[in-house]
Coordinates of N, CA and C and ligand atoms in Angstrom, one line a residue:
M1 N -17.2 87.7 -108.3 CA -16.8 86.3 -108.8 C -15.4 86.2 -107.9
N2 N -15.2 84.7 -107.7 CA -14.0 84.2 -106.9 C -12.9 84.1 -107.9
A3 N -11.5 84.2 -107.8 CA -10.8 83.3 -108.2 C -9.8 82.9 -107.0
I4 N -10.1 81.3 -107.1 CA -9.4 80.6 -106.1 C -8.0 80.2 -106.5
I5 N -6.8 80.7 -106.1 CA -5.6 80.3 -106.6 C -4.7 79.5 -105.4
V6 N -4.7 78.2 -106.0 CA -4.0 77.4 -104.7 C -2.8 76.8 -105.3
H7 N -1.7 76.3 -104.4 CA -0.8 75.6 -104.7 C -1.0 74.4 -103.4
S8 N -0.5 73.1 -103.8 CA -1.1 72.1 -102.6 C -0.1 71.0 -103.0
L9 N 0.9 70.5 -102.1 CA 1.8 69.4 -102.7 C 1.8 68.3 -102.0
S10 N 1.5 68.1 -100.5 CA 1.6 67.1 -99.8 C 0.5 66.1 -100.4
K11 N 0.8 65.0 -100.0 CA -0.4 63.8 -100.5 C -1.2 64.0 -100.0
H12 N -2.1 64.7 -98.8 CA -3.2 64.9 -97.9 C -4.1 65.9 -99.1
K13 N -3.2 66.7 -100.0 CA -3.9 68.0 -100.7 C -4.8 68.8 -100.0
R14 N -3.9 69.2 -98.7 CA -4.9 69.8 -97.6 C -5.5 71.4 -98.3
S15 N -4.4 71.8 -98.9 CA -4.9 73.4 -99.7 C -5.8 73.2 -100.5
L16 N -6.0 72.1 -101.5 CA -6.9 71.8 -102.7 C -8.2 71.5 -102.1
T17 N -8.2 70.8 -101.1 CA -9.4 70.4 -100.2 C -10.2 71.6 -99.8
I18 N -9.3 72.7 -99.1 CA -9.8 73.9 -98.6 C -10.5 74.9 -100.2
A19 N -9.7 74.6 -101.1 CA -9.8 75.4 -102.4 C -11.4 74.9 -102.7
K20 N -11.6 74.0 -102.8 CA -12.8 73.3 -103.1 C -13.8 73.4 -102.6
A21 N -14.2 74.2 -101.3 CA -15.3 74.2 -100.7 C -15.5 75.8 -101.0
F22 N -14.8 76.5 -101.7 CA -15.3 77.6 -102.3 C -15.9 77.7 -103.5
E23 N -16.7 78.8 -103.7 CA -17.7 78.9 -105.2 C -16.7 79.7 -106.0
G24 N -16.4 79.5 -107.4 CA -15.8 80.3 -107.8 C -14.7 79.4 -108.8
D25 N -14.0 80.0 -109.7 CA -12.9 79.3 -110.6 C -11.8 78.9 -109.7
V26 N -11.3 77.7 -110.0 CA -10.1 77.5 -109.2 C -9.1 77.2 -110.3
F27 N -7.8 77.7 -109.8 CA -6.6 77.8 -110.5 C -5.6 77.2 -109.9
E28 N -5.0 75.9 -110.3 CA -3.7 75.4 -109.2 C -2.4 75.8 -110.0
I29 N -1.8 76.2 -109.1 CA -0.1 76.1 -109.2 C 0.6 75.1 -109.1
K30 N 0.9 74.6 -110.3 CA 1.6 73.2 -110.5 C 3.1 73.2 -110.6
P31 N 3.7 72.3 -110.2 CA 5.1 72.5 -110.3 C 5.6 72.1 -111.7
A32 N 6.5 72.7 -112.5 CA 6.8 72.5 -113.9 C 7.5 71.2 -113.7
K33 N 8.3 70.9 -112.5 CA 9.1 69.2 -112.4 C 8.2 68.6 -111.4
T34 N 8.5 67.4 -111.6 CA 7.6 66.2 -110.8 C 8.6 66.5 -109.3
P35 N 7.7 66.7 -108.4 CA 8.4 66.8 -106.9 C 8.8 66.0 -106.7
P36 N 9.9 65.6 -105.7 CA 10.5 64.5 -105.0 C 9.3 64.0 -104.2
K37 N 9.5 62.6 -104.1 CA 8.4 61.8 -103.2 C 8.5 61.8 -102.0
W38 N 9.9 61.6 -101.6 CA 10.6 61.4 -100.1 C 10.1 62.8 -99.5
Y39 N 9.4 62.8 -98.2 CA 9.1 63.7 -97.6 C 10.5 64.4 -97.0
P40 N 11.2 64.0 -96.3 CA 12.6 64.7 -95.8 C 13.3 65.4 -96.9
F41 N 13.2 65.0 -98.1 CA 13.8 65.4 -99.4 C 13.1 66.8 -99.7
Q42 N 11.7 66.7 -99.8 CA 10.9 67.6 -99.9 C 11.2 68.8 -98.9
L43 N 11.2 68.6 -97.7 CA 11.5 69.6 -96.6 C 12.6 70.2 -96.8
L44 N 13.9 69.5 -97.3 CA 15.2 70.1 -97.7 C 15.0 70.9 -98.9
L45 N 14.6 70.5 -99.9 CA 14.8 71.2 -101.2 C 13.8 72.4 -101.0
Y46 N 12.7 72.1 -100.9 CA 11.5 73.3 -100.9 C 11.7 74.3 -99.7
G47 N 12.3 73.7 -98.6 CA 12.6 74.6 -97.6 C 13.6 75.6 -98.1
F48 N 14.6 75.2 -98.6 CA 15.5 75.8 -99.2 C 15.0 76.8 -100.0
L49 N 14.5 76.4 -100.9 CA 14.1 77.4 -102.1 C 12.9 78.7 -101.4
T50 N 12.2 78.3 -100.7 CA 11.5 79.2 -100.0 C 12.3 80.0 -99.2
V51 N 13.2 79.7 -98.2 CA 14.0 80.7 -97.1 C 14.8 81.4 -98.2
S52 N 15.3 80.9 -99.3 CA 16.3 81.8 -99.9 C 16.0 82.4 -100.8
N53 N 14.7 82.8 -101.2 CA 13.9 83.6 -102.2 C 13.9 83.1 -103.2
K54 N 14.3 81.7 -103.9 CA 14.7 81.4 -105.0 C 13.3 81.5 -105.8
E55 N 13.3 81.7 -107.3 CA 12.0 81.7 -107.9 C 12.0 80.1 -108.5
V56 N 10.8 79.6 -108.6 CA 10.5 78.1 -108.7 C 9.7 78.2 -110.4
A57 N 9.9 77.1 -110.9 CA 9.2 76.7 -112.1 C 7.9 76.0 -112.0
Y58 N 6.6 76.8 -112.4 CA 5.4 76.4 -112.3 C 4.9 76.3 -114.0
Q59 N 3.9 75.2 -113.6 CA 3.1 75.2 -115.1 C 2.4 76.2 -115.5
P60 N 2.2 77.0 -117.1 CA 1.7 78.1 -117.3 C 0.3 78.2 -116.8
L61 N 0.1 79.3 -116.3 CA -1.4 79.5 -115.7 C -1.9 80.8 -116.2
D62 N -3.2 81.0 -116.9 CA -3.4 81.9 -117.5 C -4.7 82.6 -116.7
I63 N -4.8 83.8 -116.1 CA -5.7 84.1 -115.4 C -6.3 85.6 -115.8
D64 N -7.7 85.6 -116.4 CA -8.1 86.9 -116.5 C -8.6 87.4 -115.3
F65 N -7.5 88.5 -114.7 CA -8.2 88.8 -113.7 C -8.9 90.0 -113.6
K66 N -9.4 90.4 -114.7 CA -10.6 91.2 -115.0 C -11.9 90.8 -114.6
K67 N -11.9 89.2 -114.7 CA -13.5 88.7 -114.4 C -13.8 88.7 -112.8
Y68 N -12.7 88.8 -112.2 CA -13.1 88.7 -110.7 C -12.6 89.7 -109.8
D69 N -13.6 89.6 -108.8 CA -13.2 91.1 -107.8 C -12.6 90.4 -106.3
H70 N -12.6 89.2 -106.4 CA -12.3 88.7 -104.9 C -11.4 87.3 -105.4
I71 N -10.2 87.7 -104.8 CA -8.9 86.6 -105.0 C -8.9 85.8 -104.0
I72 N -8.9 84.8 -103.7 CA -8.4 83.7 -102.7 C -7.2 83.1 -103.0
L73 N -6.1 83.2 -102.0 CA -5.0 82.8 -102.2 C -5.0 81.7 -100.9
I74 N -4.7 80.3 -101.5 CA -4.4 79.0 -100.9 C -3.4 78.3 -101.1
S75 N -2.7 77.9 -99.8 CA -1.4 77.1 -100.0 C -0.5 76.8 -98.4
P76 N 0.3 75.8 -99.0 CA 0.9 75.4 -97.8 C 1.9 76.5 -96.9
V77 N 2.0 76.3 -95.9 CA 3.4 77.1 -94.8 C 4.3 76.4 -95.1
W78 N 5.6 77.1 -95.9 CA 6.7 76.5 -95.6 C 7.9 77.1 -95.1
A79 N 8.4 76.5 -94.2 CA 9.4 77.2 -93.2 C 8.9 78.7 -92.7
G80 N 7.3 78.4 -92.3 CA 6.8 79.2 -91.1 C 6.4 80.8 -92.4
R81 N 6.6 80.5 -93.5 CA 6.0 81.7 -94.5 C 5.3 81.1 -95.6
V82 N 5.5 82.3 -96.6 CA 4.5 81.5 -97.7 C 5.6 81.1 -98.6
N83 N 5.2 79.8 -99.3 CA 6.0 78.9 -100.3 C 6.3 79.4 -101.4
A84 N 7.2 78.7 -101.9 CA 8.1 79.3 -102.9 C 7.1 79.2 -104.3
F85 N 6.1 78.3 -104.3 CA 5.4 78.1 -105.7 C 4.4 79.7 -105.6
M86 N 3.6 79.9 -104.5 CA 2.9 80.9 -104.5 C 3.7 82.2 -104.5
R87 N 5.0 82.5 -104.0 CA 5.4 83.5 -104.1 C 6.1 83.8 -105.6
T88 N 6.4 83.0 -106.0 CA 6.9 83.0 -107.7 C 5.6 83.6 -108.0
F89 N 4.3 82.8 -108.0 CA 3.4 83.4 -108.6 C 3.0 84.6 -108.5
L90 N 3.1 85.1 -107.4 CA 2.5 86.3 -107.3 C 3.5 87.5 -107.6
K91 N 4.9 87.2 -107.7 CA 5.9 88.1 -108.2 C 5.5 88.4 -109.7
E92 N 5.1 87.0 -110.7 CA 4.8 87.2 -111.8 C 3.4 87.5 -112.2
H93 N 2.5 87.6 -111.4 CA 1.2 87.9 -111.6 C 0.5 89.1 -110.6
V94 N 0.8 90.3 -111.3 CA 0.2 91.5 -110.2 C -1.0 91.9 -110.7
F95 N -2.0 91.7 -109.5 CA -3.5 92.3 -109.8 C -3.5 93.4 -108.9
H96 N -5.0 94.4 -109.3 CA -4.9 95.4 -109.0 C -6.7 95.6 -108.4
D97 N -6.7 96.3 -107.3 CA -8.0 97.1 -106.7 C -9.1 95.4 -106.7
K98 N -8.2 94.5 -105.9 CA -9.3 93.3 -105.7 C -9.4 93.1 -104.1
N99 N -10.4 92.4 -103.9 CA -10.1 92.1 -102.6 C -9.9 90.9 -102.4
V100 N -8.8 90.5 -101.5 CA -8.2 89.3 -101.1 C -8.0 88.5 -100.0
T101 N -8.2 87.4 -100.1 CA -8.3 86.5 -98.8 C -7.1 85.6 -99.0
I102 N -6.3 85.6 -97.7 CA -5.0 84.9 -97.6 C -5.4 83.7 -96.7
I103 N -4.9 82.6 -97.5 CA -5.4 81.2 -96.4 C -4.1 80.2 -96.3
G104 N -3.6 79.9 -95.1 CA -2.6 79.1 -95.2 C -3.0 77.5 -94.5
S105 N -2.3 76.5 -95.0 CA -2.6 75.2 -94.5 C -1.0 74.8 -93.7
C106 N -1.2 74.3 -92.7 CA 0.0 74.2 -92.2 C 0.3 72.7 -91.2
D107 N 1.1 72.7 -90.5 CA 0.9 71.7 -89.0 C 0.8 72.2 -87.8
G108 N 0.9 73.5 -88.0 CA 0.9 74.2 -86.3 C 2.0 75.4 -86.3
G109 N 3.1 75.5 -87.3 CA 4.0 76.8 -87.4 C 3.7 77.8 -88.5
Y110 N 2.9 78.8 -88.1 CA 2.7 79.8 -89.3 C 3.2 81.2 -88.4
K111 N 4.2 81.4 -88.0 CA 4.3 82.6 -87.0 C 4.6 83.6 -88.3
H112 N 5.3 83.5 -89.4 CA 5.4 84.5 -90.1 C 4.7 84.6 -91.5
Y113 N 3.5 83.8 -91.6 CA 3.0 83.4 -92.8 C 2.3 84.6 -93.3
F114 N 1.7 85.4 -92.6 CA 0.6 86.7 -93.1 C 1.5 87.7 -93.5
E115 N 2.7 88.0 -92.6 CA 3.5 89.3 -93.1 C 4.4 88.7 -94.1
S116 N 4.6 87.5 -94.5 CA 5.6 87.1 -95.3 C 4.8 87.6 -97.0
F117 N 3.7 87.7 -97.1 CA 2.9 88.3 -98.2 C 3.2 89.8 -98.4
K118 N 3.8 90.4 -97.6 CA 4.0 92.0 -97.8 C 5.2 92.1 -98.9
G119 N 4.8 93.3 -99.7 CA 5.5 93.0 -101.0 C 5.0 92.3 -102.0
L120 N 4.2 91.3 -101.8 CA 3.7 90.5 -102.8 C 2.5 91.0 -103.5
I121 N 1.5 91.2 -102.7 CA 0.1 91.7 -103.3 C 0.2 93.4 -103.3
D122 N -0.1 94.2 -104.4 CA -0.1 95.3 -104.5 C -0.9 96.2 -103.4
G123 N -0.4 97.4 -102.9 CA -1.2 98.0 -102.1 C -2.6 98.3 -102.2
C124 N -2.7 98.6 -103.6 CA -4.1 99.1 -104.2 C -5.1 97.9 -103.9
N125 N -4.9 96.7 -103.3 CA -6.0 95.6 -102.9 C -6.3 95.7 -101.3
T126 N -7.2 95.1 -101.3 CA -7.9 95.0 -100.0 C -7.7 93.6 -99.4
I127 N -6.9 93.5 -98.3 CA -7.0 92.2 -97.5 C -8.1 92.0 -96.7
V128 N -9.0 90.9 -97.4 CA -10.3 91.0 -96.6 C -10.3 90.0 -95.5
D129 N -9.6 89.0 -95.6 CA -9.8 88.0 -94.3 C -8.1 87.2 -94.4
K130 N -7.7 86.8 -93.1 CA -6.7 85.6 -92.9 C -7.1 84.4 -92.4
Q131 N -6.9 83.3 -92.9 CA -7.4 82.6 -92.2 C -6.1 81.3 -92.1
I132 N -6.1 80.6 -91.2 CA -5.2 79.2 -91.3 C -5.6 78.0 -91.0
Y133 N -5.3 76.9 -91.3 CA -6.0 75.6 -91.0 C -4.7 74.9 -90.6
V134 N -4.9 74.2 -89.5 CA -3.8 73.3 -89.0 C -4.4 71.9 -89.2
K135 N -3.5 71.0 -90.0 CA -3.8 69.8 -90.2 C -5.1 69.6 -90.9
G136 N -5.6 70.4 -91.6 CA -7.0 70.5 -92.2 C -8.1 71.2 -91.2
V137 N -7.7 71.6 -90.2 CA -8.6 72.2 -89.4 C -8.6 73.9 -89.4
K138 N -9.7 74.3 -89.6 CA -9.7 76.1 -89.5 C -9.3 76.5 -88.1
Q139 N -8.4 77.3 -87.8 CA -8.3 77.8 -86.4 C -9.2 79.1 -86.1
Ligands
LIG1 C1 9.1 72.3 -97.2 C2 8.4 72.1 -96.2 C3 8.2 73.3 -95.3 C4 7.2 72.9 -94.3 N1 7.2 74.0 -93.4 C5 5.9 74.0 -92.3 C6 6.0 74.9 -91.4 O1 7.5 76.1 -91.1 N2 5.3 74.9 -90.4 C7 4.2 73.9 -90.5 O2 3.1 73.9 -89.5 N3 4.2 72.9 -91.4 C8 5.1 72.8 -92.6 N4 5.2 72.3 -93.4 C9 3.9 71.2 -93.6 C10 2.9 71.7 -94.6 O3 2.6 72.9 -94.4 C11 1.4 71.3 -94.3 O4 1.6 69.8 -94.1 C12 0.5 71.6 -95.0 O5 -1.0 71.3 -94.7 C13 0.5 71.0 -96.5 O6 -0.5 71.5 -97.2 P1 -0.7 70.7 -98.8 O7 -1.3 69.4 -98.4 O8 -1.6 71.8 -99.4 O9 0.5 70.5 -99.4 C14 6.2 71.9 -94.4 C15 6.4 71.1 -95.4 C16 6.9 71.3 -96.3 C17 7.0 70.1 -97.6

């Protein structure tokens, strides 16, 4: 059984679209505070929070990991790496002995994306797949 954990911020909701193509239970990490609407300000604020490893607040999400054998993590690439919301979520929700698929949505720059999950996913899990989407298209 798949648990699909997704964060999606842009008006295109690309990560959410990818998430909906999978079978399973979808859990969305939603910011606690309404995000700024102006894109340049989003870039500055969330880029800073991501690069400086700051924790961010999101709406409470209760997942019974016992129910799932496959965890699918889908979220936008920010500053070339895992974004602040997915990173904070993974720090606060440690799961064990799962198959894990990591998926990123980006505009083309994802150099450090997969390696930036290092330390966020316990070593007893198995990364079974890594996928990247550029402007909504799977590479
Ligand atoms: C703060 C911030 C940083 C971003 N950094 C990158 C980046 O490093 N590389 C890239 O290709 N796209 C970057 N983007 C664009 C998003 O990753 C891209 O539009 C993504 O597909 C959005 O997914 P979503 O619709 O699920 O939010 C950034 C966007 C934001 C808001």
